[in-house]
Short mmCIF file of C-alpha atoms in Angstrom, two decimals:
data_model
loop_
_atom_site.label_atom_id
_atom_site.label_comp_id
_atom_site.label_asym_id
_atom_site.label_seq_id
_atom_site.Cartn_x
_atom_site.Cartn_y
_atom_site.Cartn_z
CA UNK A 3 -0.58 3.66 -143.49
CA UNK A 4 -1.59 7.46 -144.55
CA UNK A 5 -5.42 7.86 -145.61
CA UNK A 6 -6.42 9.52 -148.79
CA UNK A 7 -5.50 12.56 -149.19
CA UNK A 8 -7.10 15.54 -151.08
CA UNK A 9 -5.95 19.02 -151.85
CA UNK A 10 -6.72 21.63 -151.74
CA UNK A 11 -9.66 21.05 -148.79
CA UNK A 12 -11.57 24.01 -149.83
CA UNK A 13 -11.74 26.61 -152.83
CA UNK A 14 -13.71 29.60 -154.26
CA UNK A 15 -14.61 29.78 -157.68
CA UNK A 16 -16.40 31.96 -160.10
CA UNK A 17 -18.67 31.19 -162.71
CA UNK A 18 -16.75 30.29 -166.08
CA UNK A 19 -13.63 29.52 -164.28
CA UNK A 20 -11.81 25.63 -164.34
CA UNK A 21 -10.53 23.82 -161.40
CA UNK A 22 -8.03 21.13 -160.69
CA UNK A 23 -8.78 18.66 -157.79
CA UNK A 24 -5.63 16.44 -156.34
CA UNK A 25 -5.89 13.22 -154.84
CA UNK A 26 -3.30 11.24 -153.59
CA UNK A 27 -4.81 7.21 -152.93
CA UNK A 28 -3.43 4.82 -150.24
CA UNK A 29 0.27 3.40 -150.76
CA UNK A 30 -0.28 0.20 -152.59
CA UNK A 31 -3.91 1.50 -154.22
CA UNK A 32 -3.58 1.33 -157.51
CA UNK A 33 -7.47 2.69 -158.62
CA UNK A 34 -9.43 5.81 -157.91
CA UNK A 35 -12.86 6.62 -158.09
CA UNK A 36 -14.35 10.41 -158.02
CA UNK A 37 -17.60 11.12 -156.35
CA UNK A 38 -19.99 14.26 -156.53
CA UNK A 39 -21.48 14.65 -153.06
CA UNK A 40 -24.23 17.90 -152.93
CA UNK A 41 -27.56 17.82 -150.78
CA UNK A 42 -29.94 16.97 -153.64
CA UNK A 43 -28.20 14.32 -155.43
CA UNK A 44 -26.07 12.90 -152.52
CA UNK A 45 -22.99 10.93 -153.83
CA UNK A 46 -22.78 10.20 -157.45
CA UNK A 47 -19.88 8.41 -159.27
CA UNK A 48 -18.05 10.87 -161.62
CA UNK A 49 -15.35 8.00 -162.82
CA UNK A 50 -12.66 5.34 -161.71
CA UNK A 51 -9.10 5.22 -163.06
CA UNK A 52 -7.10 2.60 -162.96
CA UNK A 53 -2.91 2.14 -164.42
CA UNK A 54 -3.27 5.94 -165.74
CA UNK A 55 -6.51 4.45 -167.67
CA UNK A 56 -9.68 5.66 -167.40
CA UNK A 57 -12.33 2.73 -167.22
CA UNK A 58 -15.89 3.49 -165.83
CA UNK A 59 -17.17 7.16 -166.23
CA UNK A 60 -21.02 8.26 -164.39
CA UNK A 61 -22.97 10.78 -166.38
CA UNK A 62 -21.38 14.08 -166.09
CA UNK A 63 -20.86 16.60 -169.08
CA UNK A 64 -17.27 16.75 -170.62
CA UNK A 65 -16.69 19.67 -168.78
CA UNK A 66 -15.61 16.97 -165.81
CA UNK A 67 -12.15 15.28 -166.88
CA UNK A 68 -9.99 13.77 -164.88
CA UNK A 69 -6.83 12.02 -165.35
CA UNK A 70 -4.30 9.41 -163.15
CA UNK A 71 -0.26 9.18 -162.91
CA UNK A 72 1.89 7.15 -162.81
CA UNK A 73 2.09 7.06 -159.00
CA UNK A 74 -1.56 6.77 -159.12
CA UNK A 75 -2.00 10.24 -157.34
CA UNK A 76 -5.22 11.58 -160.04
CA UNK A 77 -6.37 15.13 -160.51
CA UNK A 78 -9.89 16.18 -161.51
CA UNK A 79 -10.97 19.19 -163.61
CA UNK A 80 -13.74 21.14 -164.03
CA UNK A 81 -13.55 23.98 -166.70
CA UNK A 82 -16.06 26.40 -167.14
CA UNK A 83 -17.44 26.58 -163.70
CA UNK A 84 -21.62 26.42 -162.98
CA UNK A 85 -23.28 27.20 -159.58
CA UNK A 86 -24.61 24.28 -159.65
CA UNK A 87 -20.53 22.46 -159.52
CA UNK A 88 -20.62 23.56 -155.87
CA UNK A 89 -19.87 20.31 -154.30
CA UNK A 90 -18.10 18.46 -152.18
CA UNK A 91 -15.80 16.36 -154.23
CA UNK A 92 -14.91 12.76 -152.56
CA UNK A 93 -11.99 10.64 -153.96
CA UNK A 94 -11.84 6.79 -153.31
CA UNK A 95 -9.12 4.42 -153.19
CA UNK A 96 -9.06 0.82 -153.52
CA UNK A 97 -6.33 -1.58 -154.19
CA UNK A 98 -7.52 -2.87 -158.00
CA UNK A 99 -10.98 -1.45 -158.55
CA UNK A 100 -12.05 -4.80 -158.40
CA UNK A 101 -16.32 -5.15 -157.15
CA UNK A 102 -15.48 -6.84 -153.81
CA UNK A 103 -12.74 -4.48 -152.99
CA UNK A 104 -13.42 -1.90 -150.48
CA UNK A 105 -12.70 1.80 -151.38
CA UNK A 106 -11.38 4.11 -148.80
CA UNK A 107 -12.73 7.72 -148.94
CA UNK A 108 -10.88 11.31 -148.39
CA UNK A 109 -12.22 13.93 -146.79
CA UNK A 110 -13.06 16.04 -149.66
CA UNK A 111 -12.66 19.12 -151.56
CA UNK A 112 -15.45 21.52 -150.92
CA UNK A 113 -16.04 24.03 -154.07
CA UNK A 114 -17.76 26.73 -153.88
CA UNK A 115 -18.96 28.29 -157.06
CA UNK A 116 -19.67 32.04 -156.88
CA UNK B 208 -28.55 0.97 -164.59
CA UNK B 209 -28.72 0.17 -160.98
CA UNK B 210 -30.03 2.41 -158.32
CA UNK B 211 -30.18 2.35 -154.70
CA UNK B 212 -32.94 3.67 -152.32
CA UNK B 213 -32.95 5.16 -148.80
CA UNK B 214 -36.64 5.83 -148.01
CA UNK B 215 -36.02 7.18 -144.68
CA UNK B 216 -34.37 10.62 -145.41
CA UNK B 217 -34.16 11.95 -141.57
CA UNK B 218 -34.88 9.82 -138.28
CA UNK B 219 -34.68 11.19 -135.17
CA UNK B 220 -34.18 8.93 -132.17
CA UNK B 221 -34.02 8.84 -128.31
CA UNK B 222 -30.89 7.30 -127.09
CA UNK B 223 -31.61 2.99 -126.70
CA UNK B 224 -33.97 3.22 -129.08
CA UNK B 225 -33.77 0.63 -131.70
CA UNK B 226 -32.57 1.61 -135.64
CA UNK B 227 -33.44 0.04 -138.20
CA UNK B 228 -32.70 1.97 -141.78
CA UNK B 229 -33.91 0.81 -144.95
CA UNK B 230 -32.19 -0.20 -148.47
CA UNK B 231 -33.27 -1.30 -151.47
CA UNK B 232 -31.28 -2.01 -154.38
CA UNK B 233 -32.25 -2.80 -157.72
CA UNK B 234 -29.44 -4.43 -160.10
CA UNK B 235 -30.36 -7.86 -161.02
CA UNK B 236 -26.96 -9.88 -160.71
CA UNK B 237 -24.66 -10.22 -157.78
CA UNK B 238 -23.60 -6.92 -155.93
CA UNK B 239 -21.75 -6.50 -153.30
CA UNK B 240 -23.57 -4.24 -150.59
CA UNK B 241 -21.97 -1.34 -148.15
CA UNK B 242 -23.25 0.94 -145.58
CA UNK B 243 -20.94 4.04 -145.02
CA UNK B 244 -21.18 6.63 -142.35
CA UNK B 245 -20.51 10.44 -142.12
CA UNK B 246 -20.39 11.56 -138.87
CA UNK B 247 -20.37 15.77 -138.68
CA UNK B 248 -17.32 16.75 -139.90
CA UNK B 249 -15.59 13.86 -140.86
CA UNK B 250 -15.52 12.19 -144.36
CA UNK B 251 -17.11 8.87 -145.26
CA UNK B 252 -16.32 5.44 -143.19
CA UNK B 253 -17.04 1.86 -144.21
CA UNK B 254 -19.04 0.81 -141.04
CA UNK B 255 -20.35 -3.25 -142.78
CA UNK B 256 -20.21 -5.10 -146.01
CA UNK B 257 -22.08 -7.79 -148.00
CA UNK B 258 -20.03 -9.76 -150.22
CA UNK B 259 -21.78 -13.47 -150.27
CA UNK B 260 -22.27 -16.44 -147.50
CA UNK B 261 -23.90 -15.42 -144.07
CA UNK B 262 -26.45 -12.60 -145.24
CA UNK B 263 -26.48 -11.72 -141.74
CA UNK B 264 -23.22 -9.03 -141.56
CA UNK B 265 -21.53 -7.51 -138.50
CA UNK B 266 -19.50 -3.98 -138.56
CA UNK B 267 -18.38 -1.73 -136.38
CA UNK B 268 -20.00 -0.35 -133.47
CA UNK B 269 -22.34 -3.03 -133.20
CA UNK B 270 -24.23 -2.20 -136.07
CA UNK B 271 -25.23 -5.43 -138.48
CA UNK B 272 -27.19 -5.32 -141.88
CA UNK B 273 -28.97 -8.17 -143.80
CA UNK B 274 -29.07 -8.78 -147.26
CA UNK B 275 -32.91 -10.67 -148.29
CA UNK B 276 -32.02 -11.33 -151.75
CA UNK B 277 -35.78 -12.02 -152.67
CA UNK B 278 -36.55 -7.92 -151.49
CA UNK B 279 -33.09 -6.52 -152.75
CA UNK B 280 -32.92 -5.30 -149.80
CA UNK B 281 -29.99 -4.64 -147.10
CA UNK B 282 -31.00 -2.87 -144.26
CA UNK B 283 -29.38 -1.37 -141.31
CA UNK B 284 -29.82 -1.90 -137.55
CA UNK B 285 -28.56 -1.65 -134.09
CA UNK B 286 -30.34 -2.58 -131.18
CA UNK B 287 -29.29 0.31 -129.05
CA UNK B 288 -28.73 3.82 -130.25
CA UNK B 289 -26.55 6.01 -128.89
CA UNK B 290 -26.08 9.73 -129.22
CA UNK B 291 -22.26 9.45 -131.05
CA UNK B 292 -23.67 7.25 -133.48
CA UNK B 293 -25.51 10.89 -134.78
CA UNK B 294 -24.48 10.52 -138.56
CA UNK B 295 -25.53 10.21 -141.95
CA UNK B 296 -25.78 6.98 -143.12
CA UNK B 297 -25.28 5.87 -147.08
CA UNK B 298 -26.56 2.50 -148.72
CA UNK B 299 -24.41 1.51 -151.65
CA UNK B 300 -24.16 -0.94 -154.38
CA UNK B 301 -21.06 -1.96 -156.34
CA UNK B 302 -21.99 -3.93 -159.39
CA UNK B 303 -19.93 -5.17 -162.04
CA UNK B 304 -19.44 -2.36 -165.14
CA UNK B 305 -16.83 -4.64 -167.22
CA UNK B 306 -15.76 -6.22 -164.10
CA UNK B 307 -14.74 -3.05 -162.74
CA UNK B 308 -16.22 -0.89 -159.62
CA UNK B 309 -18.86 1.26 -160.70
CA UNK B 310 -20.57 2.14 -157.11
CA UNK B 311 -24.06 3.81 -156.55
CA UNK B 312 -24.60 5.27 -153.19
CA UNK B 313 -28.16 5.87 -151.82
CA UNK B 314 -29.29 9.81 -151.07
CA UNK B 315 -28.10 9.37 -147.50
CA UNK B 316 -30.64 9.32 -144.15
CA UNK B 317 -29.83 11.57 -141.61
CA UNK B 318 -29.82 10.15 -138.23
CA UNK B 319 -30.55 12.56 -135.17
CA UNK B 320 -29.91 10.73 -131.79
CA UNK B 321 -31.47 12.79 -128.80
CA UNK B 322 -29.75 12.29 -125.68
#
C-alpha cells in the first residue's frame, strides 16, 4: 500500500501571501489530521476531517482552513502568510479517526515564509 | 485540555548505554499512548502503543514503554542503544474530543547516540 503523500514537499512564501497544502491519505483511510511541526512548539494539531466534515479543530487563527474530498485527499490553506507560518506541515491518516486507531504520517510540506 | 510532557529535551548517549525517556501525560480519562520517531530526514514513525491490558508494551527495534497509570506516565526505554537509533523521539496522547482523535504530541527529545 502507498504511504501518505504530500505535495508540494517544499515552498517559498512571502509575507501576506496564501498557500494550499495537498495531502493524499492511505487507500482505505477515510480521516485526516493536520499537524504544525516548528522547533519551539514541536507538533501541534491544526484539525481532523473526516467524510468531507470537519470535526476536531486545535487553536489556530482562521487564517488556517482546510477542507477534505470526496476521495478523502484534503488540502490546507493558509492566507495571509506570517514568518512565524514557517513550518513543517505533517498530514496523518487513519482509517476512521477513531482514539485507538493509529495515524500514519507524511513526510511533510516545509514552508518557508520570507 | 490535555498536555503531554517530555522533560528530557536532548540526551546524548554512548552506544550500549541504557535509554530511558520520560512522559507524562495529564488527561484524566482513558488515552491511548504513542511514542513516534523521526530519524534525520525522514518523517514521523509509530515505533509502540498503549491501548489497555499489559501496561508493559513492545515496538519495534526493541524498544518497550510502560504506562503507570497512578504517575500518568509512559516512558520509553531500550536496554541497549545503538548509534541508528539517533532520532527524535515524540510522546503523544490521543484522548477522546467527541469520540474522535484529537492527538497531543510532546515537544520532542532529541537523542544523540555517540558511536
Amino acid at each position: 500500500k502507498a504511504g501518505v503523500t504530500q505535495t508540494p514537499r517544499y515552498l517559498i512564501k512571502t509575507r501576506g501571501q496564501q498557500v494550499t497544502l495537498s495531502c493524499s491519505p492511505i487507500s482505505g483511510h477515510r480521516s485526516v489530521s493536520w499537524y504544525q511541526q516548528t522547533p519551539g512548539q514541536g507538533l501541534q494539531f491544526l484539525f481532523e476531517y473526516f467524510s468531507e466534515t470537519q470535526r476536531n479543530k486545535g487553536n489556530f487563527p482562521g487564517r488556517f482552513s482546510g477542507r477534505q474530498f470526496s476521495n478523502s485527499r484534503s488540502e490546507m490553506n493558509v492566507s495571509t502568510l506570517e514568518l512565524g507560518d514557517s513550518a513543517l506541515y505533517l498530514c496523518a491518516s487513519s482509517t476512521n479517526g477513531r482514539t485507538q486507531e493509529t495515524q500514519y504520517f507524511g513526510p511533510g510540506t516545509r514552508l518557508l515564509v520570507l | 485540555a490535555q498536555s503531554v510532557s517530555q522533560h528530557n529535551h536532548h540526551v546524548i548517549l554512548s552506544e550500549a548505554a541504557s535509554l530511558e525517556l520520560g512522559c507524562n501525560y495529564s488527561y484524566g480519562g482513558t488515552v491511548n499512548l504513542f511514542w513516534y520517531v523521526q530519524y534525520p530526514g525522514q518523517h514521523l514513525q509509530l515505533l509502540l502503543k498503549y491501548f489497555s491490558g499489559d501496561p508493559l508494551v513492545k515496538g519495534i527495534k526493541g524498544f518497550e514503554a510502560e504506562f503507570i497509570k497512578s504517575k500518568f506516565s509512559f516512558n520509553l526505554r531500550k536496554p541497549s542503544v545503538q548509534w541508528s537509533d539517533t532520532a527524535e523521539y515524540f510522546c503523544a496522547v490521543n484522548a477522546p474530543s467527541g469520540g474522535y482523535q484529537k492527538v497531543t504530541f510532546g515537544t520532542g527529545t532529541k537523542l544523540q547516540v555517540i558511536p
